[in-house]
Short mmCIF file of C-alpha atoms in Angstrom, two decimals:
data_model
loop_
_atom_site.label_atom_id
_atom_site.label_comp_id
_atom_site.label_asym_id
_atom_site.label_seq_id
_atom_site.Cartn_x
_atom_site.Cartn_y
_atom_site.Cartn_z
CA UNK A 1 97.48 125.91 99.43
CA UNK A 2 96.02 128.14 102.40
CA UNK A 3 93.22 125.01 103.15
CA UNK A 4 92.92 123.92 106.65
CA UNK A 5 93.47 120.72 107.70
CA UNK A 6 89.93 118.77 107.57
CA UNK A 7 90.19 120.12 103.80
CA UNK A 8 93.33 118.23 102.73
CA UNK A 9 92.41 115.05 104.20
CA UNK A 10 89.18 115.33 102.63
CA UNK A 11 91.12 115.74 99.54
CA UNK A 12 92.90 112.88 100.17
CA UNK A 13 90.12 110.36 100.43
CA UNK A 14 88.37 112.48 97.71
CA UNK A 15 90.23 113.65 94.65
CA UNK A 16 89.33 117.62 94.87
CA UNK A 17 92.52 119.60 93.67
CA UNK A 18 92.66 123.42 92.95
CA UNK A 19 90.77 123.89 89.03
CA UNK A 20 94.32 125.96 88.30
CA UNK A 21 95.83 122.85 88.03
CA UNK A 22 93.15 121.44 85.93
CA UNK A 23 93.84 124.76 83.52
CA UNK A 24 97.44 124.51 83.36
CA UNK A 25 97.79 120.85 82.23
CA UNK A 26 94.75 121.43 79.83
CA UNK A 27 96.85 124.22 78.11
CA UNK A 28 99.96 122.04 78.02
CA UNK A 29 98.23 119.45 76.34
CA UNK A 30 96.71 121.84 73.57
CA UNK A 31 100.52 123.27 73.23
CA UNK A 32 102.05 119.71 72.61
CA UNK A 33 99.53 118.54 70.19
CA UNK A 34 100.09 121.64 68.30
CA UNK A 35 103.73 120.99 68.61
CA UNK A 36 104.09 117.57 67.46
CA UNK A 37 101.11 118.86 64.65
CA UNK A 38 103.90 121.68 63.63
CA UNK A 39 106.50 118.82 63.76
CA UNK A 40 104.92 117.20 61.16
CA UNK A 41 104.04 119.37 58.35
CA UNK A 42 107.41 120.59 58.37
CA UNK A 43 109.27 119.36 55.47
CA UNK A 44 112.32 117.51 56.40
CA UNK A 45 114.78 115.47 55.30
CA UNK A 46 113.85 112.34 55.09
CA UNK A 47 117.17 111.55 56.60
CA UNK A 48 116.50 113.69 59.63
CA UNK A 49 112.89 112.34 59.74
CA UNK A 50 114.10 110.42 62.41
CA UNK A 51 114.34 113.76 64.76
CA UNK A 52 110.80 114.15 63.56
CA UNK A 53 109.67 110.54 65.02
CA UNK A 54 111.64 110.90 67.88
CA UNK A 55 109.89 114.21 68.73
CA UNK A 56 106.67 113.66 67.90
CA UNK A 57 106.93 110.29 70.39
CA UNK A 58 108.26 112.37 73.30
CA UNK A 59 105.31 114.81 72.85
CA UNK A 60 102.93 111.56 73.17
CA UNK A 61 104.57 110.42 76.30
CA UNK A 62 105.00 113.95 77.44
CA UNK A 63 100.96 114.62 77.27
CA UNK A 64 100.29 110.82 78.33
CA UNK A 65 102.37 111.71 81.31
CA UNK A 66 99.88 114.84 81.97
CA UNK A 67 97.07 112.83 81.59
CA UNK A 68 97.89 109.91 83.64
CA UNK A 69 99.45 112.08 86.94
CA UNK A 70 97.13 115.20 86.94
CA UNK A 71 93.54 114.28 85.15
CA UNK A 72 93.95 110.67 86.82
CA UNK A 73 94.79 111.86 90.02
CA UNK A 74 97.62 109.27 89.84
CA UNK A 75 100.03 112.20 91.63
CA UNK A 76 97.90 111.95 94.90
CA UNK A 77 97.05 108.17 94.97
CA UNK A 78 99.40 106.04 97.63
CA UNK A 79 102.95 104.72 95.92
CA UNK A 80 101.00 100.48 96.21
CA UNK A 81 98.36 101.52 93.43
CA UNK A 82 100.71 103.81 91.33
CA UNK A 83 103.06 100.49 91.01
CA UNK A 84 100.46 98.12 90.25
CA UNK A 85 99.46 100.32 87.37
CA UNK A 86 102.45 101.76 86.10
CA UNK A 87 104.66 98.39 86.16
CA UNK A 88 102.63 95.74 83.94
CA UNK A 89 102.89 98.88 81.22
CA UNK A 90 106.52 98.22 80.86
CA UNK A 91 105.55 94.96 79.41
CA UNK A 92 103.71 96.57 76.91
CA UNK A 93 107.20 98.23 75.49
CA UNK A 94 109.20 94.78 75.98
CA UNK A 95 106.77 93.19 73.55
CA UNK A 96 106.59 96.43 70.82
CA UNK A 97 110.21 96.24 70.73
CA UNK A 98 110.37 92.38 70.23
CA UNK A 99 107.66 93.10 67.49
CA UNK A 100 109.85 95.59 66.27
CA UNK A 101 112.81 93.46 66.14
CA UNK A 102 111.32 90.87 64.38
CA UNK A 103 109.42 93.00 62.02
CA UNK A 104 112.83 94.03 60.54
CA UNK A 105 114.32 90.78 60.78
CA UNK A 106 111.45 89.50 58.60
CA UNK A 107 112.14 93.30 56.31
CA UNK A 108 116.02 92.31 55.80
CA UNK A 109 115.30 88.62 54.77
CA UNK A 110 112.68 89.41 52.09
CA UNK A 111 115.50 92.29 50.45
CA UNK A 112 118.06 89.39 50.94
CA UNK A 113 116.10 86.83 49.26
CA UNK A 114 113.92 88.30 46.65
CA UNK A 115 116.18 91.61 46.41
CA UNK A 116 114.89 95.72 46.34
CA UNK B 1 90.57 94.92 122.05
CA UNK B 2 92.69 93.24 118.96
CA UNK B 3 90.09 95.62 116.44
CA UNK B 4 91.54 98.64 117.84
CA UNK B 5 94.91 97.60 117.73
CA UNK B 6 94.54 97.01 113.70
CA UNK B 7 93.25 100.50 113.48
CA UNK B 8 95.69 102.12 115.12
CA UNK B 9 98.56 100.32 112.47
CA UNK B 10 96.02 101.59 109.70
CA UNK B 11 96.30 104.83 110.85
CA UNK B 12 100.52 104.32 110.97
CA UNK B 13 100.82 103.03 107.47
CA UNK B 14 98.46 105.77 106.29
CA UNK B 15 100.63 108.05 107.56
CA UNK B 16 103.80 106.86 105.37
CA UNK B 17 104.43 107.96 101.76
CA UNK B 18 106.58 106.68 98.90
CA UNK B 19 108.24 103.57 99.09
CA UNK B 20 107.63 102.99 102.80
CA UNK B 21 103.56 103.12 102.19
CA UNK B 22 104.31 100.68 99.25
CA UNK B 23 106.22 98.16 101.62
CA UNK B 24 103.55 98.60 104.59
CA UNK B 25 100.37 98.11 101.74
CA UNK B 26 101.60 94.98 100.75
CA UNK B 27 102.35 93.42 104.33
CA UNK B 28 100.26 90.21 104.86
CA UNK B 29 96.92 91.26 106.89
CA UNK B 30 95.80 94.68 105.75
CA UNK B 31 93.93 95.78 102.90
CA UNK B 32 96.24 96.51 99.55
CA UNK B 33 94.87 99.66 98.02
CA UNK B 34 93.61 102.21 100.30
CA UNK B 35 90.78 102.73 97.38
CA UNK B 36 87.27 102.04 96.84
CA UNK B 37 86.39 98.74 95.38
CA UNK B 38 84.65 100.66 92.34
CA UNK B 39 88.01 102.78 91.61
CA UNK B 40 90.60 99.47 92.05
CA UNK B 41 88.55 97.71 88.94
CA UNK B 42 88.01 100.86 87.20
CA UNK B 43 91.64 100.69 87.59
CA UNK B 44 92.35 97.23 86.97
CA UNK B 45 89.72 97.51 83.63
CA UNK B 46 92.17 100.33 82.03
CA UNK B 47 95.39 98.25 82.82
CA UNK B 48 94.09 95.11 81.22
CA UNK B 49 92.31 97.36 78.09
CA UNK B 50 95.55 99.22 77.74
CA UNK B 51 97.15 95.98 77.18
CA UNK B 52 94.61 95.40 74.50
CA UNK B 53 95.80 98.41 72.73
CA UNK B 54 99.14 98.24 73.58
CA UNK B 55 98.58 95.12 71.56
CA UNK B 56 97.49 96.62 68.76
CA UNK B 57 99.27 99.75 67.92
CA UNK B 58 103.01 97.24 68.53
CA UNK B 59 100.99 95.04 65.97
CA UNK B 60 100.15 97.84 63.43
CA UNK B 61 104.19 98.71 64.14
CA UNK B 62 104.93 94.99 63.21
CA UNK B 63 102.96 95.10 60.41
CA UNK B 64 104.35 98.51 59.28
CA UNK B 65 107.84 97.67 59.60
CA UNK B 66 107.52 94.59 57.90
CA UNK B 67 105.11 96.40 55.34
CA UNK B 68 106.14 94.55 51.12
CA UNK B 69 105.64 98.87 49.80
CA UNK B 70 105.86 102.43 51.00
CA UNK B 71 103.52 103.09 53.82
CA UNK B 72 100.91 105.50 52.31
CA UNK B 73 101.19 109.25 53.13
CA UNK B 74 98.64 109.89 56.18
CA UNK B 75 98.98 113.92 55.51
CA UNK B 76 97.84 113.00 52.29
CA UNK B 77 94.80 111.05 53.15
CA UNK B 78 93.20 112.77 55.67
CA UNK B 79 93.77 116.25 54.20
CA UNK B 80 91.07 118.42 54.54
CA UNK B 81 90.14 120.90 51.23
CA UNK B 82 89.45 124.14 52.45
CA UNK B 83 89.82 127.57 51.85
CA UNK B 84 91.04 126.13 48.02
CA UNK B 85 93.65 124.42 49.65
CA UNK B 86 94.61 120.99 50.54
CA UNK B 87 95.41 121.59 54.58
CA UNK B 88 97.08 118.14 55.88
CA UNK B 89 95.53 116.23 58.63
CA UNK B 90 93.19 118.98 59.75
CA UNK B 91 89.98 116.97 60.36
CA UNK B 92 92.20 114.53 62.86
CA UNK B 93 93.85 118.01 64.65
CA UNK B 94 90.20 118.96 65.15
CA UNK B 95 89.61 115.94 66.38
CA UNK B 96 92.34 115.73 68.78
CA UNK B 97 91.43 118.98 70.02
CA UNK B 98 88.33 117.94 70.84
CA UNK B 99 89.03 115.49 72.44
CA UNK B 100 91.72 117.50 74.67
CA UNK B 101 88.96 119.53 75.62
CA UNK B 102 86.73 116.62 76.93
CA UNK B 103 88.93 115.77 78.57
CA UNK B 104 89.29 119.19 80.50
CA UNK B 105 85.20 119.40 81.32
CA UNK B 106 85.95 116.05 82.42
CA UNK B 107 88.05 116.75 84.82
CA UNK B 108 86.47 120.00 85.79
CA UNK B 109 83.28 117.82 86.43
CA UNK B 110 84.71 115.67 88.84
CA UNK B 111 86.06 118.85 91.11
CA UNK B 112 82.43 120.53 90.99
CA UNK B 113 80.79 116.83 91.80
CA UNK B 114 82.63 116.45 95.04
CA UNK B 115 82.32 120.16 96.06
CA UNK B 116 78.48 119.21 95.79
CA UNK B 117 77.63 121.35 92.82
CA UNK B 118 74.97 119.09 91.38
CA UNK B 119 73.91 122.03 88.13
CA UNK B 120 77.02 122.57 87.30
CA UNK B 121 79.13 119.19 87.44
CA UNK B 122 75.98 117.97 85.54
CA UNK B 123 76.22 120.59 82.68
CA UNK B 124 80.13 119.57 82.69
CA UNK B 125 79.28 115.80 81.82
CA UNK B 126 77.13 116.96 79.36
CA UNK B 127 79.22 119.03 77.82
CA UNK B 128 82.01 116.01 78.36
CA UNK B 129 79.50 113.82 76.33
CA UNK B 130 78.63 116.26 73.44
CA UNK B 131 82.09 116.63 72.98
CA UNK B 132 82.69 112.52 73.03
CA UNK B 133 79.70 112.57 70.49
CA UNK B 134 81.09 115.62 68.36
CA UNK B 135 84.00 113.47 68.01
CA UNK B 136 82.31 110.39 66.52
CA UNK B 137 80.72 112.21 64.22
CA UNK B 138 83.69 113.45 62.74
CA UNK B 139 85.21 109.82 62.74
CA UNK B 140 81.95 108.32 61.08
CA UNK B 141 82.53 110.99 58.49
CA UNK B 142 86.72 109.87 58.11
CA UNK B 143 85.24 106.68 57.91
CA UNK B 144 82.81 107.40 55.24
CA UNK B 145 85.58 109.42 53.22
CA UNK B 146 87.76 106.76 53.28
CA UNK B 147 85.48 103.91 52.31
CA UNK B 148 84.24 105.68 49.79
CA UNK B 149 87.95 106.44 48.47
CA UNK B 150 87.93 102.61 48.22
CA UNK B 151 89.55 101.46 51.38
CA UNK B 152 88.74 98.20 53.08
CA UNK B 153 90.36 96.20 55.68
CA UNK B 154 91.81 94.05 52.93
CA UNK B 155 92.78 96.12 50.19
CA UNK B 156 93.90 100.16 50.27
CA UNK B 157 94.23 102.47 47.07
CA UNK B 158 96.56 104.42 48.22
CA UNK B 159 99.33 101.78 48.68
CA UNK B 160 99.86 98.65 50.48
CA UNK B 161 96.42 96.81 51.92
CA UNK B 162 98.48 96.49 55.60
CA UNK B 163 97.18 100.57 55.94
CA UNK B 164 93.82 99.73 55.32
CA UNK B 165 93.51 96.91 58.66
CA UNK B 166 95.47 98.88 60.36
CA UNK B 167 93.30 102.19 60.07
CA UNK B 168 89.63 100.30 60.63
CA UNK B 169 91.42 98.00 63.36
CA UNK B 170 92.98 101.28 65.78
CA UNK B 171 90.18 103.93 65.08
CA UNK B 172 87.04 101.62 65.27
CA UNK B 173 88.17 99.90 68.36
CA UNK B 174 89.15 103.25 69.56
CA UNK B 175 85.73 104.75 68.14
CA UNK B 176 83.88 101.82 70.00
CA UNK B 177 85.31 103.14 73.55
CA UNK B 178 84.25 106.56 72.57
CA UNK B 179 80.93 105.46 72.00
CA UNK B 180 81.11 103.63 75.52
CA UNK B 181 82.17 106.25 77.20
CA UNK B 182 79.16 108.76 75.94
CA UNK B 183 76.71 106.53 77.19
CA UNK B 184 78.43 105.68 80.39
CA UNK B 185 79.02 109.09 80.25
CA UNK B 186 75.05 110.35 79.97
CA UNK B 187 74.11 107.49 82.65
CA UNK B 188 76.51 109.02 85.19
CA UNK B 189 75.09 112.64 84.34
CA UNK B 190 71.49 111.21 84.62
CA UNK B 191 72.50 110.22 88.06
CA UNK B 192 73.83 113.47 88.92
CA UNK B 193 71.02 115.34 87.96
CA UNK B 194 68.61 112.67 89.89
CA UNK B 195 70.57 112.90 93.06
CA UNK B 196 71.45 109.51 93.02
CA UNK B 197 74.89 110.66 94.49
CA UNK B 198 73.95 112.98 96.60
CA UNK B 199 71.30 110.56 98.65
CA UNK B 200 74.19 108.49 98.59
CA UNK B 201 76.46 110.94 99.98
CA UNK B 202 79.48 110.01 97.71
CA UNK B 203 79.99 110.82 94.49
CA UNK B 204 82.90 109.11 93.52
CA UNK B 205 81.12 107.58 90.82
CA UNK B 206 81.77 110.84 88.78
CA UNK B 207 85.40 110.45 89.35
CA UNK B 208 85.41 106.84 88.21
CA UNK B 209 84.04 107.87 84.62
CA UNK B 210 86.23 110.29 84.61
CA UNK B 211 89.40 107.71 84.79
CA UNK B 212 87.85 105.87 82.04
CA UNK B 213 86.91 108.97 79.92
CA UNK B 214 90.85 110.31 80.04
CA UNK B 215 92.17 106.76 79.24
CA UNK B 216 90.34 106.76 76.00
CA UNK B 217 91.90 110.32 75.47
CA UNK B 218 95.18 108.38 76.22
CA UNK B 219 94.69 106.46 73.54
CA UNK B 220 94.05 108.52 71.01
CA UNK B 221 97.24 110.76 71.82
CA UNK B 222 99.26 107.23 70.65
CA UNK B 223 96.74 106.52 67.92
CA UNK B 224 97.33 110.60 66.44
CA UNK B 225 101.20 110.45 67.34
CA UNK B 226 101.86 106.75 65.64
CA UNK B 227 99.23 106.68 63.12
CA UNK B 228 98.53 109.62 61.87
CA UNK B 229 101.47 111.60 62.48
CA UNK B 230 104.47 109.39 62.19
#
């Protein structure tokens, strides 16, 4: 962080950050996938699997999240175009869960009806 | 005399951060994003094509829930025979990993573009591209596996047809951005190598392939977490 001042605004306008930072995430993201890859061969329960799911879904939003904020710059881009892109996404999880909901609505009627 | 004065807010809502520079972007009269046009649609293109696969993976979820059969075994599938054993989902790791990677050479490319480092941020690209293509290869081959095993958008082997869609629908629209994104990806390093940039004097264009080259990586961490792993 020892740049002078003409090279900070300069990485304002342009997106130039230390390559460190560039290294770091890149090694997170090769840890998680292994993770979540780990996560899944292991043999569990299939009453625990959900611990598996939920895991393996937090890894996914965990590297997302790395992707998004440090590859796409989004951590040093002003709070008006962060909002605009991160907002309309929430819409995306309103309408997966209504899918979802529905989806086992539609599961429980057919073991009602025509049983198993 | 009234120019001036609209520079010299510019310069005072520049200087805000957080929610104050959100509150003082939208204000009637001055320009919303404090971005080049090129970067605001890139950006605008991955919201809208994010919605398209948002889309699709909570419709592969639909259909999975709602799934008449066990969902078939994705470890299973896509197991790899090596070493005389059956290793589980190896090819996609490989893939993934890949793809990880391109990501990284991305990203490096965009640093050495705007320090000015024509050689180098053009080998990076390159490298970014190779990797993008190294990863299409391996999906033809899944591809050919798995339609040779007998799958088809309509019916699946291995269990209920609902897999089948769901596999050639996710990975071949995914596979189709890859492909994209290499030859976006070449014409980009083409214009690096030509100077196109650097007569221009900006080469922001590198960093604007780059936000289109990680959101396809995006995507495929969902597509490997949802349907491979889970």
């Amino acid at each position: 962080m020892a740049q002078t001042t003409t090279a900070d605004s300069a990485a304002h306008e342009h997106q130039v950050h230390p390559l460190d930072v560039y290294f770091k995430v890149w090694g997170w993201l090769f840890v998680l996938s292994i993770a979540s890859y780990v996560v899944d061969i292991i043999q569990f329960d299939p009453s625990l699997n959900w611990i598996k799911w939920s895991l393996i879904t937090l890894f996914a939003i965990v590297k997302s999240t790395l992707i998004v904020t440090f590859f796409m710059h989004l951590r040093w881009e002003r709070a008006s175009l962060v909002y605009a892109i991160i907002t309309p996404l929430v819409f995306i999880l309103l309408m997966a869960a209504f899918f979802a909901a529905e989806s086992g609505h539609i599961a429980d009627m057919r073991r009602a009806v025509l049983g198993g | 005399m009234e120019s001036t004065q609209i520079d010299s807010t510019t310069s005072e809502t520049e200087a805000l951060t957080g929610w104050r520079s959100m509150v003082a972007d939208l204000n009637a009269d001055v320009q919303t994003f404090k971005v080049s046009w090129g970067k605001a649609m890139m950006w605008f293109f991955i919201v809208s094509d994010a919605f398209i696969f948002g889309a699709f993976i909570a419709g592969y979820a639909a259909a999975r829930i709602a799934a008449p059969g066990a969902w078939p075994d994705t470890g299973e599938i896509f197991a790899l025979h090596l070493f005389g054993a059956d290793i589980p989902l190896l090819l996609i790791a490989i893939m993934t990993f890949i793809l990880i990677s391109s990501s990284g050479t991305m990203a490096m490319a965009v640093n050495y573009a705007y320090q000015g480092n024509k050689k180098v941020a053009h080998r990076l690209i390159m490298a970014t591209a190779l990797l993008g293509a190294t990863f299409l290869g391996m999906q033809v081959f899944e591809w050919w596996e798995l339609i040779g095993y007998g799958v088809r958008p309509w019916e699946n082997p291995f269990g209920i047809p609902q897999f089948g869609s769901a596999f050639f629908m996710l990975t071949g629209f995914h596979g189709l951005h890859v492909t994209c994104g290499v030859l976006y990806l070449l014409w980009v390093a083409r214009k690096v190598r030509k100077g196109g940039y650097e007569r221009e004097g900006n080469y922001e264009g590198v960093e604007i392939v780059g936000l289109y080259w990680h959101f396809v990586d995006l995507v495929w961490v969902f597509i490997f977490a949802f349907f491979y792993l889970i």
